[in-house]
Amino acid sequence: MTPTTSASSNGASTAGPATPGAKPSAPCSERSAMPPSASTSSAANRTRPPTTRRSRSTGWRRLTGVGVRCSADLPAWSLPSACSVGDRVATRAPGSAARTWPASTPSWRCTDRWTTSPAAALRVEAGRFAEAASSLSDRPCNDTVKPALLAAIANARQLAGWAAFDTGHHSDAQRHWLSAERTAVAASDLRLAARVRYCQARQFQHLHHNGDALDTLRLAHDHLAGRATPAINAMLHGAEAASLAARGDRQEALTALGAATDAFDRIDPDCEPEWMRFYDRGELLAQYGRVHRDLARSDERHGNAAVQWVTEAIAAFGPQNVRSTVLNEVGLCSGLFLAGEPQEAVIIGTRVIQHSNQLTSQRVHDRIRNLRRDMHRYATDPEVAEFSRTLSTIGSGT
């Protein structure tokens, strides 16, 4: 499926993804290797916004016909405690763990993405679970079970790394992800290794190390050697576009964004790993907003496009996507400053601060405080100056 194009009023490219259409008839193994329906260069110049929306909360369920019950729907007391999980994992046989962990992983992933429970508690529980899981890798295990066991351990370490990243424990995140990367490679699961490297790149981006992020993403591409699924390709190309834009490489960023769109158009959820379920249209739209936001810092013509795409991303999220919504509202506030709408930016920014009080995410607080880099043009505006003072207090009590 290829979106049509139209000219942008401000001269900046505003390419965007379309909702995946009917499934191709080829088997999954063939579909993952199919070429894009259009070249990346043409994709980079697409300018018509998507005409259909898919809510994050229902998108993958509609496409797969499967509903995953997340911990947002469960009472707090039903979540496993760190001690009980660690004790059970440490005494479990490797073969049993390899069979049962994959079925329980979705609820842990949903906990990380969709609840507002204290992030610090999740970090401790996920970390203890992951480290206890890793201890099983040294136990005797049937060769036929070993790859599944290692993949399950890598999944646990990847999730623990994300929980640590979200709470600002960057050294713990790096430690978990290095372990996850090694274990996924040992399991010969290069797709899972690519997912881990994507997480590493996201941390590099958060810390403004975009060169390292690009190197990590390209390593993931190279090691996959054509074995990536469309969703994995879309994820990697979208992240690559964000780092290229942050470095000021406009055309390369738009080309990578076009490649992400091409890959997204070819997604068949039935052929994607379970752990790629998070990657939906909202995720790709958010990358569009991020790319145009970074480009707008050197070319104000991209400001309106940044506002357009992040608004579309927010609309694609479900009400349970608290972190994603707040992070993209931060992006909307930034985009409005860059688009020359400081009053609107302050209104959105004030709402962001109110929403951030629901979260204990250091990552969210870092992003909110970083809004000040886009406010310099309006430093003499009294409302903006007061908003800037408020930003300095964000996260001070965490």
Short mmCIF file of C-alpha atoms in Angstrom, two decimals:
data_model
loop_
_atom_site.label_atom_id
_atom_site.label_comp_id
_atom_site.label_asym_id
_atom_site.label_seq_id
_atom_site.Cartn_x
_atom_site.Cartn_y
_atom_site.Cartn_z
CA MET A 1 0.00 0.00 0.00
CA THR A 2 1.46 3.40 -0.98
CA PRO A 3 0.04 6.71 0.29
CA THR A 4 -0.58 9.40 -2.28
CA THR A 5 1.20 12.73 -2.04
CA SER A 6 0.33 16.40 -1.84
CA ALA A 7 2.37 19.53 -1.34
CA SER A 8 2.94 20.93 2.13
CA SER A 9 1.99 24.56 2.66
CA ASN A 10 5.34 25.40 4.28
CA GLY A 11 7.57 23.55 1.86
CA ALA A 12 8.66 20.90 4.34
CA SER A 13 8.11 17.23 3.64
CA THR A 14 5.39 15.76 5.87
CA ALA A 15 5.49 12.13 4.79
CA GLY A 16 3.40 9.74 6.82
CA PRO A 17 2.41 6.11 7.23
CA ALA A 18 -0.82 4.49 6.17
CA THR A 19 -2.68 1.81 8.05
CA PRO A 20 -1.61 -1.67 6.89
CA GLY A 21 -4.05 -3.13 4.41
CA ALA A 22 -5.04 -6.65 3.44
CA LYS A 23 -2.61 -9.43 4.22
CA PRO A 24 -0.53 -10.70 1.32
CA SER A 25 -1.10 -14.28 0.31
CA ALA A 26 2.56 -15.34 0.54
CA PRO A 27 3.69 -17.24 3.65
CA CYS A 28 5.40 -15.34 6.48
CA SER A 29 8.86 -16.55 5.55
CA GLU A 30 8.46 -15.07 2.07
CA ARG A 31 6.70 -11.88 3.16
CA SER A 32 9.52 -10.86 5.50
CA ALA A 33 11.89 -10.78 2.52
CA MET A 34 9.57 -8.99 0.08
CA PRO A 35 10.85 -5.66 -1.29
CA PRO A 36 8.99 -2.44 -0.38
CA SER A 37 6.19 -1.39 -2.69
CA ALA A 38 7.94 1.91 -3.38
CA SER A 39 11.49 3.19 -3.21
CA THR A 40 12.70 4.88 -0.06
CA SER A 41 13.40 8.06 -1.98
CA SER A 42 9.79 8.38 -3.08
CA ALA A 43 8.60 7.45 0.39
CA ALA A 44 10.66 10.21 1.90
CA ASN A 45 8.74 12.80 -0.13
CA ARG A 46 5.20 11.60 0.67
CA THR A 47 3.19 14.46 2.08
CA ARG A 48 -0.39 13.36 2.66
CA PRO A 49 -1.28 12.51 6.27
CA PRO A 50 -2.92 9.15 6.99
CA THR A 51 -6.66 9.13 6.46
CA THR A 52 -7.47 6.30 8.85
CA ARG A 53 -6.55 5.90 12.47
CA ARG A 54 -6.01 2.84 14.59
CA SER A 55 -6.13 3.17 18.36
CA ARG A 56 -3.05 1.74 20.07
CA SER A 57 -5.31 -0.07 22.52
CA THR A 58 -7.14 -1.95 19.79
CA GLY A 59 -4.85 -1.89 16.76
CA TRP A 60 -2.98 -5.15 17.18
CA ARG A 61 -6.05 -6.85 18.68
CA ARG A 62 -8.10 -6.01 15.60
CA LEU A 63 -5.41 -7.21 13.25
CA THR A 64 -4.60 -10.39 15.15
CA GLY A 65 -7.98 -11.19 16.69
CA VAL A 66 -6.19 -11.71 20.01
CA GLY A 67 -6.67 -9.58 23.13
CA VAL A 68 -3.84 -9.44 25.65
CA ARG A 69 -5.09 -8.68 29.13
CA CYS A 70 -2.67 -6.23 30.64
CA SER A 71 -1.90 -5.45 34.24
CA ALA A 72 -3.66 -2.12 33.87
CA ASP A 73 -6.84 -4.23 34.08
CA LEU A 74 -5.65 -6.14 37.15
CA PRO A 75 -5.70 -5.18 40.83
CA ALA A 76 -2.32 -4.18 42.23
CA TRP A 77 -2.19 -7.13 44.59
CA SER A 78 -2.33 -9.58 41.68
CA LEU A 79 1.10 -8.55 40.37
CA PRO A 80 3.97 -10.86 41.42
CA SER A 81 6.23 -9.65 44.19
CA ALA A 82 9.95 -9.50 43.61
CA CYS A 83 10.72 -12.05 46.31
CA SER A 84 8.12 -14.58 45.22
CA VAL A 85 9.13 -14.31 41.57
CA GLY A 86 12.83 -14.64 42.34
CA ASP A 87 12.26 -17.65 44.58
CA ARG A 88 10.11 -19.43 42.00
CA VAL A 89 12.50 -18.78 39.12
CA ALA A 90 15.58 -19.85 41.08
CA THR A 91 14.07 -23.24 41.85
CA ARG A 92 12.50 -23.88 38.45
CA ALA A 93 13.89 -26.42 36.02
CA PRO A 94 15.25 -24.85 32.80
CA GLY A 95 12.89 -26.84 30.60
CA SER A 96 9.85 -25.75 32.59
CA ALA A 97 10.97 -22.12 32.48
CA ALA A 98 11.44 -22.22 28.71
CA ARG A 99 7.88 -23.49 28.30
CA THR A 100 6.10 -21.13 30.72
CA TRP A 101 7.90 -17.78 30.60
CA PRO A 102 6.93 -16.81 27.02
CA ALA A 103 3.25 -17.07 27.97
CA SER A 104 3.68 -14.76 30.97
CA THR A 105 5.88 -12.14 29.33
CA PRO A 106 3.04 -10.04 27.78
CA SER A 107 1.65 -9.12 31.21
CA TRP A 108 5.06 -7.92 32.35
CA ARG A 109 5.48 -5.88 29.17
CA CYS A 110 2.06 -4.31 29.68
CA THR A 111 3.04 -3.41 33.23
CA ASP A 112 6.04 -1.54 31.89
CA ARG A 113 4.15 0.38 29.23
CA TRP A 114 0.62 0.94 30.44
CA THR A 115 0.34 1.34 34.21
CA THR A 116 1.01 4.28 36.49
CA SER A 117 2.17 2.12 39.40
CA PRO A 118 5.48 3.19 40.96
CA ALA A 119 8.18 2.67 38.37
CA ALA A 120 10.78 2.04 41.08
CA ALA A 121 8.86 -1.01 42.31
CA LEU A 122 8.64 -2.37 38.77
CA ARG A 123 12.37 -1.84 38.28
CA VAL A 124 13.17 -3.86 41.40
CA GLU A 125 10.76 -6.67 40.55
CA ALA A 126 11.76 -6.91 36.90
CA GLY A 127 15.44 -6.77 37.79
CA ARG A 128 15.21 -9.51 40.39
CA PHE A 129 13.18 -11.69 38.05
CA ALA A 130 15.71 -11.18 35.23
CA GLU A 131 18.75 -11.94 37.35
CA ALA A 132 17.14 -15.04 38.82
CA ALA A 133 16.26 -16.12 35.29
CA SER A 134 19.84 -15.64 34.14
CA SER A 135 21.03 -18.03 36.83
CA LEU A 136 19.27 -20.86 34.99
CA SER A 137 21.50 -20.51 31.93
CA ASP A 138 24.32 -22.34 33.72
CA ARG A 139 22.21 -25.35 34.64
CA PRO A 140 22.23 -28.55 32.59
CA CYS A 141 19.63 -28.32 29.84
CA ASN A 142 18.56 -30.37 26.85
CA ASP A 143 19.99 -28.96 23.62
CA THR A 144 16.52 -28.80 22.09
CA VAL A 145 15.27 -26.63 24.96
CA LYS A 146 18.35 -24.42 25.37
CA PRO A 147 17.56 -21.85 22.62
CA ALA A 148 14.05 -21.26 23.97
CA LEU A 149 15.42 -20.91 27.50
CA LEU A 150 18.06 -18.41 26.40
CA ALA A 151 15.49 -16.39 24.44
CA ALA A 152 13.23 -16.29 27.50
CA ILE A 153 16.15 -15.06 29.63
CA ALA A 154 17.01 -12.41 27.02
CA ASN A 155 13.40 -11.22 27.04
CA ALA A 156 13.49 -10.90 30.83
CA ARG A 157 16.75 -8.94 30.77
CA GLN A 158 15.46 -6.67 28.01
CA LEU A 159 12.38 -5.78 30.02
CA ALA A 160 14.44 -5.23 33.19
CA GLY A 161 16.69 -2.91 31.21
CA TRP A 162 13.73 -0.87 30.01
CA ALA A 163 12.37 -0.55 33.55
CA ALA A 164 15.79 0.68 34.71
CA PHE A 165 16.01 3.13 31.80
CA ASP A 166 12.56 4.51 32.57
CA THR A 167 13.59 5.27 36.16
CA GLY A 168 16.91 6.86 35.22
CA HIS A 169 19.12 3.97 36.36
CA HIS A 170 21.21 4.05 33.20
CA SER A 171 24.06 1.82 34.33
CA ASP A 172 21.58 -0.89 35.35
CA ALA A 173 19.83 -0.53 31.99
CA GLN A 174 23.12 -0.96 30.14
CA ARG A 175 24.01 -4.00 32.26
CA HIS A 176 20.68 -5.73 31.60
CA TRP A 177 20.76 -4.95 27.88
CA LEU A 178 24.32 -6.19 27.41
CA SER A 179 23.28 -9.44 29.06
CA ALA A 180 20.12 -9.58 26.92
CA GLU A 181 22.12 -8.96 23.74
CA ARG A 182 24.66 -11.70 24.50
CA THR A 183 21.94 -14.16 25.47
CA ALA A 184 19.80 -13.46 22.40
CA VAL A 185 22.82 -13.98 20.14
CA ALA A 186 23.67 -17.21 21.98
CA ALA A 187 20.09 -18.33 21.32
CA SER A 188 20.60 -17.51 17.60
CA ASP A 189 17.62 -15.14 17.90
CA LEU A 190 18.98 -12.20 15.91
CA ARG A 191 15.56 -10.56 15.74
CA LEU A 192 15.41 -10.38 19.52
CA ALA A 193 19.00 -9.11 19.55
CA ALA A 194 17.89 -6.33 17.20
CA ARG A 195 15.07 -5.42 19.60
CA VAL A 196 17.61 -5.17 22.43
CA ARG A 197 19.90 -3.00 20.31
CA TYR A 198 16.94 -0.75 19.53
CA CYS A 199 16.49 -0.27 23.28
CA GLN A 200 20.19 0.53 23.64
CA ALA A 201 19.85 3.10 20.85
CA ARG A 202 16.85 4.68 22.54
CA GLN A 203 18.93 5.18 25.68
CA PHE A 204 21.75 6.71 23.63
CA GLN A 205 19.24 9.10 22.07
CA HIS A 206 17.87 10.08 25.46
CA LEU A 207 21.41 10.88 26.60
CA HIS A 208 22.07 12.82 23.34
CA HIS A 209 24.63 10.32 22.00
CA ASN A 210 23.11 10.09 18.53
CA GLY A 211 26.27 8.88 16.82
CA ASP A 212 26.38 5.88 19.15
CA ALA A 213 22.67 5.33 18.56
CA LEU A 214 23.21 5.21 14.79
CA ASP A 215 26.11 2.78 15.14
CA THR A 216 23.97 0.50 17.31
CA LEU A 217 21.00 0.58 14.95
CA ARG A 218 23.18 -0.13 11.93
CA LEU A 219 24.78 -3.04 13.77
CA ALA A 220 21.29 -4.44 14.31
CA HIS A 221 20.53 -4.07 10.58
CA ASP A 222 23.81 -5.67 9.54
CA HIS A 223 23.46 -8.68 11.84
CA LEU A 224 19.90 -9.34 10.71
CA ALA A 225 21.16 -9.72 7.14
CA GLY A 226 17.70 -9.60 5.58
CA ARG A 227 15.97 -11.67 8.26
CA ALA A 228 14.10 -8.73 9.81
CA THR A 229 10.31 -8.65 9.77
CA PRO A 230 8.58 -5.51 8.41
CA ALA A 231 7.79 -4.27 11.94
CA ILE A 232 11.41 -4.68 13.03
CA ASN A 233 12.59 -2.83 9.93
CA ALA A 234 10.09 -0.04 10.57
CA MET A 235 11.22 0.21 14.19
CA LEU A 236 14.92 0.38 13.30
CA HIS A 237 14.54 2.79 10.37
CA GLY A 238 12.29 5.08 12.41
CA ALA A 239 14.82 5.26 15.25
CA GLU A 240 17.61 5.82 12.74
CA ALA A 241 15.65 8.73 11.25
CA ALA A 242 15.35 10.33 14.69
CA SER A 243 19.12 10.25 15.28
CA LEU A 244 19.88 11.52 11.79
CA ALA A 245 17.49 14.44 12.28
CA ALA A 246 19.05 15.24 15.66
CA ARG A 247 22.43 15.47 13.90
CA GLY A 248 20.97 17.77 11.23
CA ASP A 249 21.12 15.26 8.36
CA ARG A 250 17.81 16.29 6.84
CA GLN A 251 17.67 14.28 3.63
CA GLU A 252 19.07 11.13 5.21
CA ALA A 253 16.55 11.44 8.02
CA LEU A 254 13.61 11.78 5.62
CA THR A 255 14.88 8.86 3.55
CA ALA A 256 15.08 6.66 6.66
CA LEU A 257 11.61 7.80 7.65
CA GLY A 258 10.36 6.81 4.21
CA ALA A 259 11.97 3.38 4.61
CA ALA A 260 10.16 3.01 7.94
CA THR A 261 6.88 3.87 6.21
CA ASP A 262 7.46 1.32 3.45
CA ALA A 263 8.19 -1.37 6.01
CA PHE A 264 5.19 -0.42 8.14
CA ASP A 265 2.88 -0.72 5.11
CA ARG A 266 3.93 -4.38 4.79
CA ILE A 267 3.33 -5.45 8.39
CA ASP A 268 1.35 -8.63 8.91
CA PRO A 269 0.95 -9.04 12.70
CA ASP A 270 0.54 -12.81 12.34
CA CYS A 271 4.15 -12.94 11.17
CA GLU A 272 5.61 -10.68 13.86
CA PRO A 273 7.17 -11.74 17.17
CA GLU A 274 4.97 -11.23 20.23
CA TRP A 275 7.41 -8.68 21.62
CA MET A 276 6.87 -6.45 18.55
CA ARG A 277 3.23 -5.92 19.49
CA PHE A 278 4.10 -2.54 20.96
CA TYR A 279 5.02 -1.17 17.53
CA ASP A 280 1.89 0.28 16.00
CA ARG A 281 0.91 3.31 13.97
CA GLY A 282 1.16 5.61 16.98
CA GLU A 283 4.82 4.66 17.41
CA LEU A 284 5.65 5.51 13.79
CA LEU A 285 3.68 8.77 13.89
CA ALA A 286 5.59 9.74 17.02
CA GLN A 287 8.86 9.28 15.11
CA TYR A 288 7.52 11.55 12.35
CA GLY A 289 6.86 14.21 14.97
CA ARG A 290 10.29 13.76 16.49
CA VAL A 291 12.12 13.97 13.17
CA HIS A 292 10.35 17.16 12.08
CA ARG A 293 10.80 18.64 15.55
CA ASP A 294 14.56 18.15 15.38
CA LEU A 295 14.68 19.50 11.84
CA ALA A 296 12.66 22.55 12.93
CA ARG A 297 15.46 23.57 15.29
CA SER A 298 17.51 24.57 12.24
CA ASP A 299 14.68 25.13 9.72
CA GLU A 300 11.48 26.60 11.14
CA ARG A 301 9.49 25.39 8.13
CA HIS A 302 9.33 21.97 9.81
CA GLY A 303 7.61 23.36 12.89
CA ASN A 304 4.05 22.97 11.63
CA ALA A 305 4.79 19.44 10.39
CA ALA A 306 6.12 18.54 13.83
CA VAL A 307 2.89 19.74 15.44
CA GLN A 308 0.78 17.88 12.86
CA TRP A 309 2.47 14.51 13.32
CA VAL A 310 2.72 14.51 17.08
CA THR A 311 -0.97 15.47 17.25
CA GLU A 312 -1.75 12.46 15.06
CA ALA A 313 0.38 10.26 17.32
CA ILE A 314 -1.43 11.37 20.47
CA ALA A 315 -4.77 10.66 18.80
CA ALA A 316 -3.58 7.13 17.99
CA PHE A 317 -2.84 6.26 21.63
CA GLY A 318 -5.37 4.61 23.93
CA PRO A 319 -6.26 6.02 27.37
CA GLN A 320 -4.09 3.42 29.08
CA ASN A 321 -0.95 4.62 27.27
CA VAL A 322 -0.07 7.12 29.95
CA ARG A 323 3.68 7.30 29.35
CA SER A 324 3.39 7.45 25.56
CA THR A 325 0.73 10.15 25.73
CA VAL A 326 2.67 12.32 28.16
CA LEU A 327 5.93 11.93 26.22
CA ASN A 328 4.22 13.00 23.01
CA GLU A 329 2.46 15.89 24.72
CA VAL A 330 5.96 17.01 25.69
CA GLY A 331 6.82 16.75 22.00
CA LEU A 332 3.71 18.75 21.09
CA CYS A 333 4.68 21.50 23.53
CA SER A 334 8.16 21.62 22.01
CA GLY A 335 6.74 21.61 18.48
CA LEU A 336 4.44 24.54 19.26
CA PHE A 337 7.37 26.61 20.52
CA LEU A 338 9.28 25.77 17.34
CA ALA A 339 6.23 26.61 15.20
CA GLY A 340 5.95 30.07 16.76
CA GLU A 341 2.96 29.38 19.02
CA PRO A 342 4.31 30.09 22.54
CA GLN A 343 0.93 30.67 24.19
CA GLU A 344 -0.44 27.37 22.93
CA ALA A 345 2.81 25.70 23.97
CA VAL A 346 2.44 26.97 27.54
CA ILE A 347 -1.14 25.68 27.71
CA ILE A 348 -0.07 22.22 26.55
CA GLY A 349 3.02 22.30 28.74
CA THR A 350 0.98 23.10 31.84
CA ARG A 351 -1.22 20.10 31.09
CA VAL A 352 1.87 17.96 30.63
CA ILE A 353 3.12 18.92 34.08
CA GLN A 354 -0.23 17.97 35.59
CA HIS A 355 -0.15 14.60 33.81
CA SER A 356 3.45 13.97 34.82
CA ASN A 357 2.40 14.03 38.46
CA GLN A 358 0.74 10.64 37.82
CA LEU A 359 4.09 9.10 36.90
CA THR A 360 7.31 8.26 38.67
CA SER A 361 9.18 8.01 35.37
CA GLN A 362 12.53 9.79 35.45
CA ARG A 363 12.63 9.51 31.67
CA VAL A 364 9.43 11.56 31.41
CA HIS A 365 10.71 14.13 33.89
CA ASP A 366 13.97 14.48 31.95
CA ARG A 367 12.06 15.14 28.75
CA ILE A 368 9.84 17.75 30.40
CA ARG A 369 12.79 19.67 31.85
CA ASN A 370 14.47 19.57 28.44
CA LEU A 371 11.65 21.71 26.99
CA ARG A 372 13.62 24.79 27.95
CA ARG A 373 15.94 24.37 24.96
CA ASP A 374 13.09 25.38 22.62
CA MET A 375 11.91 28.41 24.63
CA HIS A 376 14.83 30.81 24.16
CA ARG A 377 13.09 32.89 21.47
CA TYR A 378 10.37 33.77 23.96
CA ALA A 379 12.42 34.26 27.12
CA THR A 380 11.03 37.78 27.64
CA ASP A 381 7.41 36.63 27.47
CA PRO A 382 6.09 36.66 31.08
CA GLU A 383 4.00 33.50 30.65
CA VAL A 384 6.90 31.62 29.09
CA ALA A 385 9.29 32.83 31.80
CA GLU A 386 6.93 31.60 34.52
CA PHE A 387 6.53 28.27 32.73
CA SER A 388 10.32 27.93 32.53
CA ARG A 389 10.59 28.46 36.28
CA THR A 390 8.00 25.76 36.85
CA LEU A 391 9.97 23.32 34.68
CA SER A 392 12.96 23.61 36.97
CA THR A 393 10.97 21.97 39.78
CA ILE A 394 9.87 18.90 37.80
CA GLY A 395 11.09 15.66 39.30
CA SER A 396 12.79 17.38 42.22
CA GLY A 397 10.91 15.22 44.68
CA THR A 398 11.73 11.86 43.04
#
